[in-house]
């Protein structure tokens, strides 16, 4: 499990002397129980990767790092939008089921055919990269079919985060051939509802699909 925290540190570009976010915030952003996070922090501390100071926080260790060199987050840290897997899933659960519901009402025959093609190509993918490509195509066609420019812009923000280093590593660690097959089944259920113009079923199936993906990547909801 410590690999999740290591990937976070690497993806954030944290250097020796930099401070990690507060424990509560870090647990929420990574979608982890605080007990599990504490075990990870303790493990990395024993490995010499972290320095923990009561009342000051947890810092990245490194050669030549002394107590005086430990740094607080830079004052401009909030100027750049940063988000994490748990937050991404929250956003997806709010936005994508409604997008699927709209797609069930507005998708053209060509878009339905393109969704079916993406499912077929995904089901025969031989690599993680190829599967992820067709998974993304399927979801983006649904967004296109919803015919809502603002929702499409919001979704592109989500997609950009999902293409990031931390997200990619977590997906790589969680995806198995069995899970890929399960996702294909979920995609087909969503598409069948869209074909039937059943917006409620499309919304429900998309919600269930995202919950399934969240559980596979982050574990059971806390």
CSV table of C-alpha atoms in Angstrom, one decimal:
chain,number,residue,atom,x,y,z
A,1,UNK,CA,0.0,0.0,0.0
A,2,UNK,CA,2.9,2.4,0.6
A,3,UNK,CA,3.3,2.6,-3.1
A,4,UNK,CA,0.2,4.8,-3.3
A,5,UNK,CA,1.9,7.4,-1.1
A,6,UNK,CA,5.2,7.0,-2.9
A,7,UNK,CA,3.5,7.7,-6.2
A,8,UNK,CA,1.8,10.7,-4.7
A,9,UNK,CA,5.2,12.1,-3.6
A,10,UNK,CA,6.7,11.5,-7.0
A,11,UNK,CA,3.7,12.9,-9.0
A,12,UNK,CA,3.7,16.1,-6.8
A,13,UNK,CA,7.4,16.6,-7.4
A,14,UNK,CA,8.0,16.9,-3.7
A,15,UNK,CA,11.7,17.3,-2.8
A,16,UNK,CA,13.7,16.8,0.4
A,17,UNK,CA,12.6,19.3,3.0
A,18,UNK,CA,9.1,19.7,1.5
A,19,UNK,CA,6.1,19.1,3.8
A,20,UNK,CA,3.3,16.7,3.1
A,21,UNK,CA,-0.3,18.0,3.4
A,22,UNK,CA,-1.9,17.5,6.8
A,23,UNK,CA,-2.9,13.9,7.6
A,24,UNK,CA,-6.6,14.5,7.4
A,25,UNK,CA,-6.3,16.2,4.0
A,26,UNK,CA,-3.9,13.6,2.6
A,27,UNK,CA,-6.2,10.7,3.6
A,28,UNK,CA,-9.2,12.4,2.0
A,29,UNK,CA,-7.4,13.3,-1.2
A,30,UNK,CA,-6.0,9.8,-1.6
A,31,UNK,CA,-9.2,8.1,-0.6
A,32,UNK,CA,-7.6,6.2,2.2
A,33,UNK,CA,-8.7,5.5,5.8
A,34,UNK,CA,-6.5,7.5,8.2
A,35,UNK,CA,-5.4,4.3,9.9
A,36,UNK,CA,-4.0,3.0,6.6
A,37,UNK,CA,-2.4,6.3,5.9
A,38,UNK,CA,-0.7,6.3,9.3
A,39,UNK,CA,0.7,2.8,8.6
A,40,UNK,CA,2.2,4.0,5.3
A,41,UNK,CA,3.7,7.1,6.9
A,42,UNK,CA,5.2,5.0,9.6
A,43,UNK,CA,6.6,2.5,7.1
A,44,UNK,CA,8.2,5.3,5.0
A,45,UNK,CA,9.6,6.9,8.1
A,46,UNK,CA,11.3,3.7,9.1
A,47,UNK,CA,12.8,3.5,5.5
A,48,UNK,CA,14.2,7.0,6.1
A,49,UNK,CA,12.0,8.5,3.4
A,50,UNK,CA,10.1,10.8,5.8
A,51,UNK,CA,10.8,13.0,8.8
A,52,UNK,CA,7.9,13.4,11.2
A,53,UNK,CA,7.8,16.3,13.7
A,54,UNK,CA,5.0,16.5,16.3
A,55,UNK,CA,3.2,19.9,15.8
A,56,UNK,CA,5.1,20.7,12.6
A,57,UNK,CA,4.0,17.9,10.2
A,58,UNK,CA,5.6,15.3,8.0
A,59,UNK,CA,8.5,16.2,5.6
A,60,UNK,CA,10.4,14.5,2.8
A,61,UNK,CA,13.7,13.3,4.0
A,62,UNK,CA,17.0,13.4,2.1
A,63,UNK,CA,20.7,13.7,2.5
A,64,UNK,CA,21.7,17.0,4.1
A,65,UNK,CA,18.1,17.8,5.3
A,66,UNK,CA,18.2,19.2,8.8
A,67,UNK,CA,15.4,20.5,11.0
A,68,UNK,CA,16.2,24.1,9.9
A,69,UNK,CA,15.8,23.1,6.2
A,70,UNK,CA,12.3,21.7,6.6
A,71,UNK,CA,10.0,23.9,4.5
A,72,UNK,CA,6.3,24.8,4.7
A,73,UNK,CA,4.4,24.7,1.4
A,74,UNK,CA,5.2,27.6,-0.9
A,75,UNK,CA,2.8,30.6,-0.5
A,76,UNK,CA,1.8,30.3,-4.2
A,77,UNK,CA,0.9,26.6,-3.9
A,78,UNK,CA,-2.8,27.3,-4.3
A,79,UNK,CA,-2.3,29.2,-7.6
A,80,UNK,CA,-2.2,25.9,-9.6
A,81,UNK,CA,-5.1,23.6,-9.5
A,82,UNK,CA,-4.2,20.3,-7.9
A,83,UNK,CA,-6.5,17.4,-7.4
A,84,UNK,CA,-6.3,13.8,-6.4
A,85,UNK,CA,-8.0,10.5,-7.2
A,86,UNK,CA,-10.6,10.7,-4.4
A,87,UNK,CA,-11.7,14.2,-5.6
A,88,UNK,CA,-11.8,13.1,-9.2
A,89,UNK,CA,-14.2,10.2,-8.4
A,90,UNK,CA,-16.4,12.6,-6.4
A,91,UNK,CA,-16.6,14.9,-9.5
A,92,UNK,CA,-17.2,12.0,-11.8
A,93,UNK,CA,-20.1,10.7,-9.7
A,94,UNK,CA,-21.7,14.1,-9.8
A,95,UNK,CA,-21.2,14.8,-13.6
A,96,UNK,CA,-20.9,11.7,-15.6
A,97,UNK,CA,-24.2,9.9,-14.7
A,98,UNK,CA,-26.1,13.0,-15.7
A,99,UNK,CA,-24.1,13.2,-18.9
A,100,UNK,CA,-25.1,9.6,-19.7
A,101,UNK,CA,-28.7,10.5,-19.0
A,102,UNK,CA,-28.6,13.3,-21.5
A,103,UNK,CA,-26.8,11.1,-24.0
A,104,UNK,CA,-29.7,8.6,-23.8
A,105,UNK,CA,-32.0,11.3,-25.0
A,106,UNK,CA,-29.7,12.9,-27.6
A,107,UNK,CA,-27.3,10.4,-29.1
A,108,UNK,CA,-27.4,9.9,-32.8
A,109,UNK,CA,-27.3,6.6,-34.5
A,110,UNK,CA,-23.7,7.2,-35.6
A,111,UNK,CA,-22.6,8.0,-32.1
A,112,UNK,CA,-24.3,4.8,-30.8
A,113,UNK,CA,-22.4,2.8,-33.5
A,114,UNK,CA,-19.1,4.5,-32.5
A,115,UNK,CA,-19.7,3.6,-28.9
A,116,UNK,CA,-20.3,0.0,-29.8
A,117,UNK,CA,-17.1,0.0,-31.9
A,118,UNK,CA,-15.1,1.4,-29.0
A,119,UNK,CA,-16.5,-1.4,-26.7
A,120,UNK,CA,-15.5,-4.0,-29.3
A,121,UNK,CA,-12.0,-2.6,-29.7
A,122,UNK,CA,-11.6,-2.4,-25.9
A,123,UNK,CA,-12.6,-6.0,-25.5
A,124,UNK,CA,-9.9,-7.2,-27.8
A,125,UNK,CA,-7.2,-4.9,-26.4
A,126,UNK,CA,-4.0,-6.7,-25.7
A,127,UNK,CA,-2.3,-4.0,-23.6
A,128,UNK,CA,-3.2,-1.6,-20.8
A,129,UNK,CA,-2.4,1.4,-23.0
A,130,UNK,CA,-4.7,0.1,-25.8
A,131,UNK,CA,-7.5,-0.6,-23.3
A,132,UNK,CA,-7.2,2.8,-21.8
A,133,UNK,CA,-7.4,4.4,-25.2
A,134,UNK,CA,-10.7,2.8,-26.1
A,135,UNK,CA,-12.1,3.3,-22.6
A,136,UNK,CA,-11.4,7.0,-23.0
A,137,UNK,CA,-13.0,7.0,-26.5
A,138,UNK,CA,-16.2,5.4,-25.1
A,139,UNK,CA,-16.6,8.0,-22.4
A,140,UNK,CA,-15.8,11.0,-24.6
A,141,UNK,CA,-18.4,9.9,-27.2
A,142,UNK,CA,-21.0,9.8,-24.5
A,143,UNK,CA,-20.0,13.4,-23.5
A,144,UNK,CA,-20.2,14.4,-27.2
A,145,UNK,CA,-23.7,12.8,-27.4
A,146,UNK,CA,-25.0,14.8,-24.4
A,147,UNK,CA,-24.8,18.0,-26.5
A,148,UNK,CA,-23.8,20.3,-23.6
A,149,UNK,CA,-20.7,22.4,-24.1
A,150,UNK,CA,-20.3,23.4,-20.4
A,151,UNK,CA,-20.5,19.8,-19.2
A,152,UNK,CA,-18.0,18.9,-22.0
A,153,UNK,CA,-15.6,21.5,-20.7
A,154,UNK,CA,-15.9,20.2,-17.1
A,155,UNK,CA,-15.4,16.6,-18.3
A,156,UNK,CA,-12.2,17.6,-20.2
A,157,UNK,CA,-10.8,18.9,-16.9
A,158,UNK,CA,-11.5,15.4,-15.4
A,159,UNK,CA,-10.0,13.7,-18.4
A,160,UNK,CA,-6.8,15.8,-18.1
A,161,UNK,CA,-6.3,14.7,-14.5
A,162,UNK,CA,-7.0,11.1,-15.3
A,163,UNK,CA,-4.1,11.3,-17.9
A,164,UNK,CA,-1.7,12.4,-15.2
A,165,UNK,CA,1.2,10.4,-13.7
A,166,UNK,CA,-0.3,9.6,-10.3
A,167,UNK,CA,-3.6,8.5,-11.8
A,168,UNK,CA,-1.9,6.4,-14.5
A,169,UNK,CA,0.2,4.5,-11.9
A,170,UNK,CA,-2.8,3.8,-9.8
A,171,UNK,CA,-4.8,2.5,-12.8
A,172,UNK,CA,-1.8,0.3,-13.9
A,173,UNK,CA,-1.6,-1.2,-10.4
A,174,UNK,CA,-5.4,-1.9,-10.2
A,175,UNK,CA,-6.2,-3.1,-13.7
A,176,UNK,CA,-6.3,-6.8,-14.3
A,177,UNK,CA,-7.7,-8.7,-17.2
A,178,UNK,CA,-10.7,-9.7,-15.1
A,179,UNK,CA,-11.4,-6.1,-14.2
A,180,UNK,CA,-11.0,-5.0,-17.8
A,181,UNK,CA,-13.6,-7.6,-18.8
A,182,UNK,CA,-15.9,-6.3,-16.1
A,183,UNK,CA,-15.6,-2.7,-17.3
A,184,UNK,CA,-16.5,-3.9,-20.8
A,185,UNK,CA,-19.7,-5.4,-19.4
A,186,UNK,CA,-20.4,-2.2,-17.6
A,187,UNK,CA,-19.9,-0.1,-20.8
A,188,UNK,CA,-22.2,-2.4,-22.7
A,189,UNK,CA,-24.9,-1.9,-20.0
A,190,UNK,CA,-24.6,1.9,-20.3
A,191,UNK,CA,-24.8,1.7,-24.1
A,192,UNK,CA,-27.8,-0.6,-24.0
A,193,UNK,CA,-29.6,2.0,-21.9
A,194,UNK,CA,-28.6,4.7,-24.3
A,195,UNK,CA,-29.9,2.6,-27.2
A,196,UNK,CA,-33.2,2.2,-25.5
A,197,UNK,CA,-33.4,5.9,-24.8
A,198,UNK,CA,-33.7,5.0,-21.1
A,199,UNK,CA,-32.1,8.0,-19.4
A,200,UNK,CA,-32.7,6.7,-15.9
A,201,UNK,CA,-31.0,3.4,-16.6
A,202,UNK,CA,-28.1,5.1,-18.4
A,203,UNK,CA,-27.6,7.4,-15.4
A,204,UNK,CA,-27.8,4.5,-12.9
A,205,UNK,CA,-25.4,2.2,-14.9
A,206,UNK,CA,-22.9,5.0,-15.3
A,207,UNK,CA,-23.0,5.7,-11.5
A,208,UNK,CA,-22.5,2.0,-10.8
A,209,UNK,CA,-19.6,1.8,-13.2
A,210,UNK,CA,-17.8,4.7,-11.6
A,211,UNK,CA,-18.4,3.2,-8.1
A,212,UNK,CA,-16.9,0.0,-9.4
A,213,UNK,CA,-13.8,1.8,-10.7
A,214,UNK,CA,-13.4,3.7,-7.5
A,215,UNK,CA,-13.5,0.6,-5.4
A,216,UNK,CA,-10.9,-1.1,-7.6
A,217,UNK,CA,-8.5,1.8,-7.5
A,218,UNK,CA,-9.0,3.2,-4.0
A,219,UNK,CA,-10.6,0.3,-2.1
A,220,UNK,CA,-14.0,0.3,-0.4
A,221,UNK,CA,-15.5,3.7,0.4
A,222,UNK,CA,-14.7,5.1,3.8
